[in-house]
PDB file of C-alpha atoms in Angstrom:
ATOM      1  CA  UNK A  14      27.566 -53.993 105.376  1.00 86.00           C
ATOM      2  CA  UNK A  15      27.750 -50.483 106.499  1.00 88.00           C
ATOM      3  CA  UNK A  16      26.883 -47.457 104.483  1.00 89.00           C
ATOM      4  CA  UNK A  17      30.777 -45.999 104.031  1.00 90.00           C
ATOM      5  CA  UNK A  18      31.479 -49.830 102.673  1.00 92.00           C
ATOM      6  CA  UNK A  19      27.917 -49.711 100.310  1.00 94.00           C
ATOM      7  CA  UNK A  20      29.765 -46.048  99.334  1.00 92.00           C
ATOM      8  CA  UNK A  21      32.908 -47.201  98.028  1.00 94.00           C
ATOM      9  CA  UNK A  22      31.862 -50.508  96.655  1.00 96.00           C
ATOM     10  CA  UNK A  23      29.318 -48.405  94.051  1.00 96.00           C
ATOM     11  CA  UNK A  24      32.272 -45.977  93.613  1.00 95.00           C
ATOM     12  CA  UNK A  25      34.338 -48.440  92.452  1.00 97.00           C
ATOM     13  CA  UNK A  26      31.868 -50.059  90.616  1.00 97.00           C
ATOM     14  CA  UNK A  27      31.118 -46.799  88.804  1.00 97.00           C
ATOM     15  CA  UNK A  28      34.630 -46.195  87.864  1.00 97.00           C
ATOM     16  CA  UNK A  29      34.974 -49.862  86.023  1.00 97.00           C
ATOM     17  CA  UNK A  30      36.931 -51.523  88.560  1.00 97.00           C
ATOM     18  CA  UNK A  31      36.996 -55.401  88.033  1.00 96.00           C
ATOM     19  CA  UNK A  32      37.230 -58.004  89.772  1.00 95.00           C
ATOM     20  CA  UNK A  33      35.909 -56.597  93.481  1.00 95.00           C
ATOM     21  CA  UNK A  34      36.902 -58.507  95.874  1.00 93.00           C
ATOM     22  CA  UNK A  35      35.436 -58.086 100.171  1.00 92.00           C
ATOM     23  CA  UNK A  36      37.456 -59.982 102.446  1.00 89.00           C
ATOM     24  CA  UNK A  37      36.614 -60.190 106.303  1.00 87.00           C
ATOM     25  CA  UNK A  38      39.960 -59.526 108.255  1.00 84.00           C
ATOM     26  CA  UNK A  39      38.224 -59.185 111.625  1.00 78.00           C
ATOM     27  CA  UNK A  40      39.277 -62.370 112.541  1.00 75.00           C
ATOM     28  CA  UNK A  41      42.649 -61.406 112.653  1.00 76.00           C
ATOM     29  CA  UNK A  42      43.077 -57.665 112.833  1.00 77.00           C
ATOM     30  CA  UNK A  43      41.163 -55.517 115.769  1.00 78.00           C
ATOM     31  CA  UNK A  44      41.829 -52.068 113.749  1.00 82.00           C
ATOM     32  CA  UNK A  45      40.679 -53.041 110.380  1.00 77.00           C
ATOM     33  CA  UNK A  46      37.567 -55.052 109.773  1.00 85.00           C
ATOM     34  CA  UNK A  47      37.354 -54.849 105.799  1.00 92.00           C
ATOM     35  CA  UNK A  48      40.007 -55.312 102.659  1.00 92.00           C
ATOM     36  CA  UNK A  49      38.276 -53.952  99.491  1.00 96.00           C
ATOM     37  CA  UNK A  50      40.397 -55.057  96.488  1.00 96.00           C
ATOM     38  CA  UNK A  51      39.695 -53.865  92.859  1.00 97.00           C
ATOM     39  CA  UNK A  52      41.575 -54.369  90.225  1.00 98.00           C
ATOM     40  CA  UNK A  53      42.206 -51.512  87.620  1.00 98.00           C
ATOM     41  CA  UNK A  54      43.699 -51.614  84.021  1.00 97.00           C
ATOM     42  CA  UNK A  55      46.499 -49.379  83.771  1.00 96.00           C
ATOM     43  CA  UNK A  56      48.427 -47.023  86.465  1.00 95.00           C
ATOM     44  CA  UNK A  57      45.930 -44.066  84.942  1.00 96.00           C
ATOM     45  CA  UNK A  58      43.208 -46.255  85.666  1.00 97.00           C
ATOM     46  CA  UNK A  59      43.855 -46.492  89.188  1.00 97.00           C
ATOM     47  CA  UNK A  60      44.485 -42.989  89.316  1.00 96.00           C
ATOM     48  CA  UNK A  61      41.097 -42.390  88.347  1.00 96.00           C
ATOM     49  CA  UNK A  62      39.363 -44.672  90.605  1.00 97.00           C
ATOM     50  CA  UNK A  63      41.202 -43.493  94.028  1.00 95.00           C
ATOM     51  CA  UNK A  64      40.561 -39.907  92.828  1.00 94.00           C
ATOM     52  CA  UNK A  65      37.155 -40.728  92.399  1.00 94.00           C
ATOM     53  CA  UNK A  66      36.549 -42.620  95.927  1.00 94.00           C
ATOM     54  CA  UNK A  67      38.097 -39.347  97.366  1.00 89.00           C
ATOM     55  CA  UNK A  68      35.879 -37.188  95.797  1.00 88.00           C
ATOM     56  CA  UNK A  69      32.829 -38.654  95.843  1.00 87.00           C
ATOM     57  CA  UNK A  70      33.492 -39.227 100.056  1.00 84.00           C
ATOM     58  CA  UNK A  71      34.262 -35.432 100.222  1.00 80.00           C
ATOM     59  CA  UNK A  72      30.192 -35.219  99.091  1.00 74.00           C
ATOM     60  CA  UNK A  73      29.648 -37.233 102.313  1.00 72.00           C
ATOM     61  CA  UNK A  74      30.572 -35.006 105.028  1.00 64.00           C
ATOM     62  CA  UNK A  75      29.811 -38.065 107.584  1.00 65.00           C
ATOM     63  CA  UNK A  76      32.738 -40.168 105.832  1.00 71.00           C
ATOM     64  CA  UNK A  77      35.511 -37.678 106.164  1.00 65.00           C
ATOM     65  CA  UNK A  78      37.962 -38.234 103.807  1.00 68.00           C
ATOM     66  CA  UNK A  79      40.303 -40.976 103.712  1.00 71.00           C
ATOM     67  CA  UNK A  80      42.866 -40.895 106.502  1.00 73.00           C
ATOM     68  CA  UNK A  81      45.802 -42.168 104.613  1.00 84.00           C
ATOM     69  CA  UNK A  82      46.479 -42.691 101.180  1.00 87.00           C
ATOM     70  CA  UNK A  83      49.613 -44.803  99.798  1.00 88.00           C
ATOM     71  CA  UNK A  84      50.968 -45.550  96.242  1.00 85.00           C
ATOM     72  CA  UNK A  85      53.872 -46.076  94.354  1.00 84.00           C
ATOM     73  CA  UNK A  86      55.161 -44.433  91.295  1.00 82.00           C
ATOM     74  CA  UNK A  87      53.174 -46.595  89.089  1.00 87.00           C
ATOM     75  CA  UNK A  88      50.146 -46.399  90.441  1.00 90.00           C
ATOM     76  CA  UNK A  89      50.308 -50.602  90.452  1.00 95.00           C
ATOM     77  CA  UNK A  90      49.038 -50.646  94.275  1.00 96.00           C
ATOM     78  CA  UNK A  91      46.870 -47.954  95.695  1.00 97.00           C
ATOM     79  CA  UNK A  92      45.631 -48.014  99.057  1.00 96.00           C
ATOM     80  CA  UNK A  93      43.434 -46.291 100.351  1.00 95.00           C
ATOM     81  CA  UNK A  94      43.166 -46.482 104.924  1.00 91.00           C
ATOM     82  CA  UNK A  95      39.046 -45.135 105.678  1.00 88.00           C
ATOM     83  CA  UNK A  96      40.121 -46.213 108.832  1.00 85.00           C
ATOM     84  CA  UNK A  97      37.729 -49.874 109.481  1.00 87.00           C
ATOM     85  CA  UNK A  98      37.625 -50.241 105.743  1.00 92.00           C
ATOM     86  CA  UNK A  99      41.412 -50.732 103.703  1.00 94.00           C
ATOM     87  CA  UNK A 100      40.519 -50.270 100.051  1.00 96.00           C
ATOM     88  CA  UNK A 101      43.612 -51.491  97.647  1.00 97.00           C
ATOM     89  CA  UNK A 102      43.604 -50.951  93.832  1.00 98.00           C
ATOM     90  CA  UNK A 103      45.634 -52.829  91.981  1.00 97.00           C
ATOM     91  CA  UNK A 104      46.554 -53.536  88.428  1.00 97.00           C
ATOM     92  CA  UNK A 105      46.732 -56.962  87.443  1.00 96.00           C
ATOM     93  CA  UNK A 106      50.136 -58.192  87.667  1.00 96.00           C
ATOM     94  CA  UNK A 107      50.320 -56.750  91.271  1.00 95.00           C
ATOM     95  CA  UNK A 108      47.187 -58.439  92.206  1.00 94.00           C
ATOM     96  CA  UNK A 109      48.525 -61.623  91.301  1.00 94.00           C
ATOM     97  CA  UNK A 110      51.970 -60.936  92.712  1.00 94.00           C
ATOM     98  CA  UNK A 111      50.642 -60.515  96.162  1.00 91.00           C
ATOM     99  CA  UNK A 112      47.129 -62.759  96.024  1.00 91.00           C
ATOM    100  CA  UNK A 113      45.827 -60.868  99.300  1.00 88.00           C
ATOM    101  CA  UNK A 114      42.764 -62.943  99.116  1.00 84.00           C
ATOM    102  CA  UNK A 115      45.050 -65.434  99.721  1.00 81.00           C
ATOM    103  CA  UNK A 116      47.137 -64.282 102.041  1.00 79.00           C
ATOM    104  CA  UNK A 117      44.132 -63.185 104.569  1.00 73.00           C
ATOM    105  CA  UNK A 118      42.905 -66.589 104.927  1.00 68.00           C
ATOM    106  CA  UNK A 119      44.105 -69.646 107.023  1.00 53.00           C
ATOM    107  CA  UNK A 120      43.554 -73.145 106.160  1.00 48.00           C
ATOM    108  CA  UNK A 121      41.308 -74.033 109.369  1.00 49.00           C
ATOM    109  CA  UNK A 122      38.948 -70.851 108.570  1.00 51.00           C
ATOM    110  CA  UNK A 123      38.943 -70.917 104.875  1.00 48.00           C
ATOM    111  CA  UNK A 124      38.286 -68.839 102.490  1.00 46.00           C
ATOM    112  CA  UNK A 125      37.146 -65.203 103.807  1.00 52.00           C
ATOM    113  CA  UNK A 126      37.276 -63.684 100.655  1.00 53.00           C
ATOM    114  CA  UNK A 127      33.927 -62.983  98.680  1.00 56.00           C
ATOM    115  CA  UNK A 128      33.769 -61.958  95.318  1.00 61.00           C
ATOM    116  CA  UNK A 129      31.272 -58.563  94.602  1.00 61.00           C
TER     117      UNK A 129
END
């Protein structure tokens, strides 16, 4: 686990994310090798946490800051692109909706999700 992925995972954990979730996408994806999904309580919520990852990366000159940065309105899915390492925050109903542990596995590999 590198440093940048230690970095976010206590950043996340700091801001009260639940239900952290690592999956291994290297398998199928060259540019990214790590999904980091956290789940947050409200749109605020997730507000908070991606402002937090961004500022407490700024205080890591060595991390840069995160290349791209997408949400909707709601704040229900917030991704965050640190280029090897996807972070999405989610509240609950999207995380369900769109089960990305799910979806980044196959049947003959399994299960490349791990919960944190």
């Amino acid at each position: 686990m590198s440093l940048l992925e230690k970095t976010l995972i206590a950043a996340l954990e700091d801001r009260k994310a639940v239900d952290l979730a690592r999956v291994d996408v290297r398998p199928w994806s060259d540019q990214f090798h790590v999904f980091l999904i956290a789940t947050a309580t409200s749109g605020r919520h997730a507000m908070a946490i991606a402002d937090y990852l961004s500022e407490t990366l700024k205080h890591h000159e060595a991390f840069g800051k995160p290349v791209r940065i997408q949400k909707d309105a709601e704040a229900e899915w917030i991704l965050m692109d640190f280029d090897t390492i996807i972070v999405h925050i989610m509240q609950q109903e999207a995380r369900h909706f769109y089960n990305l542990e799910k979806l980044w596995m196959t049947p003959s590999a399994g299960p490349r999700s791990t919960s944190l």
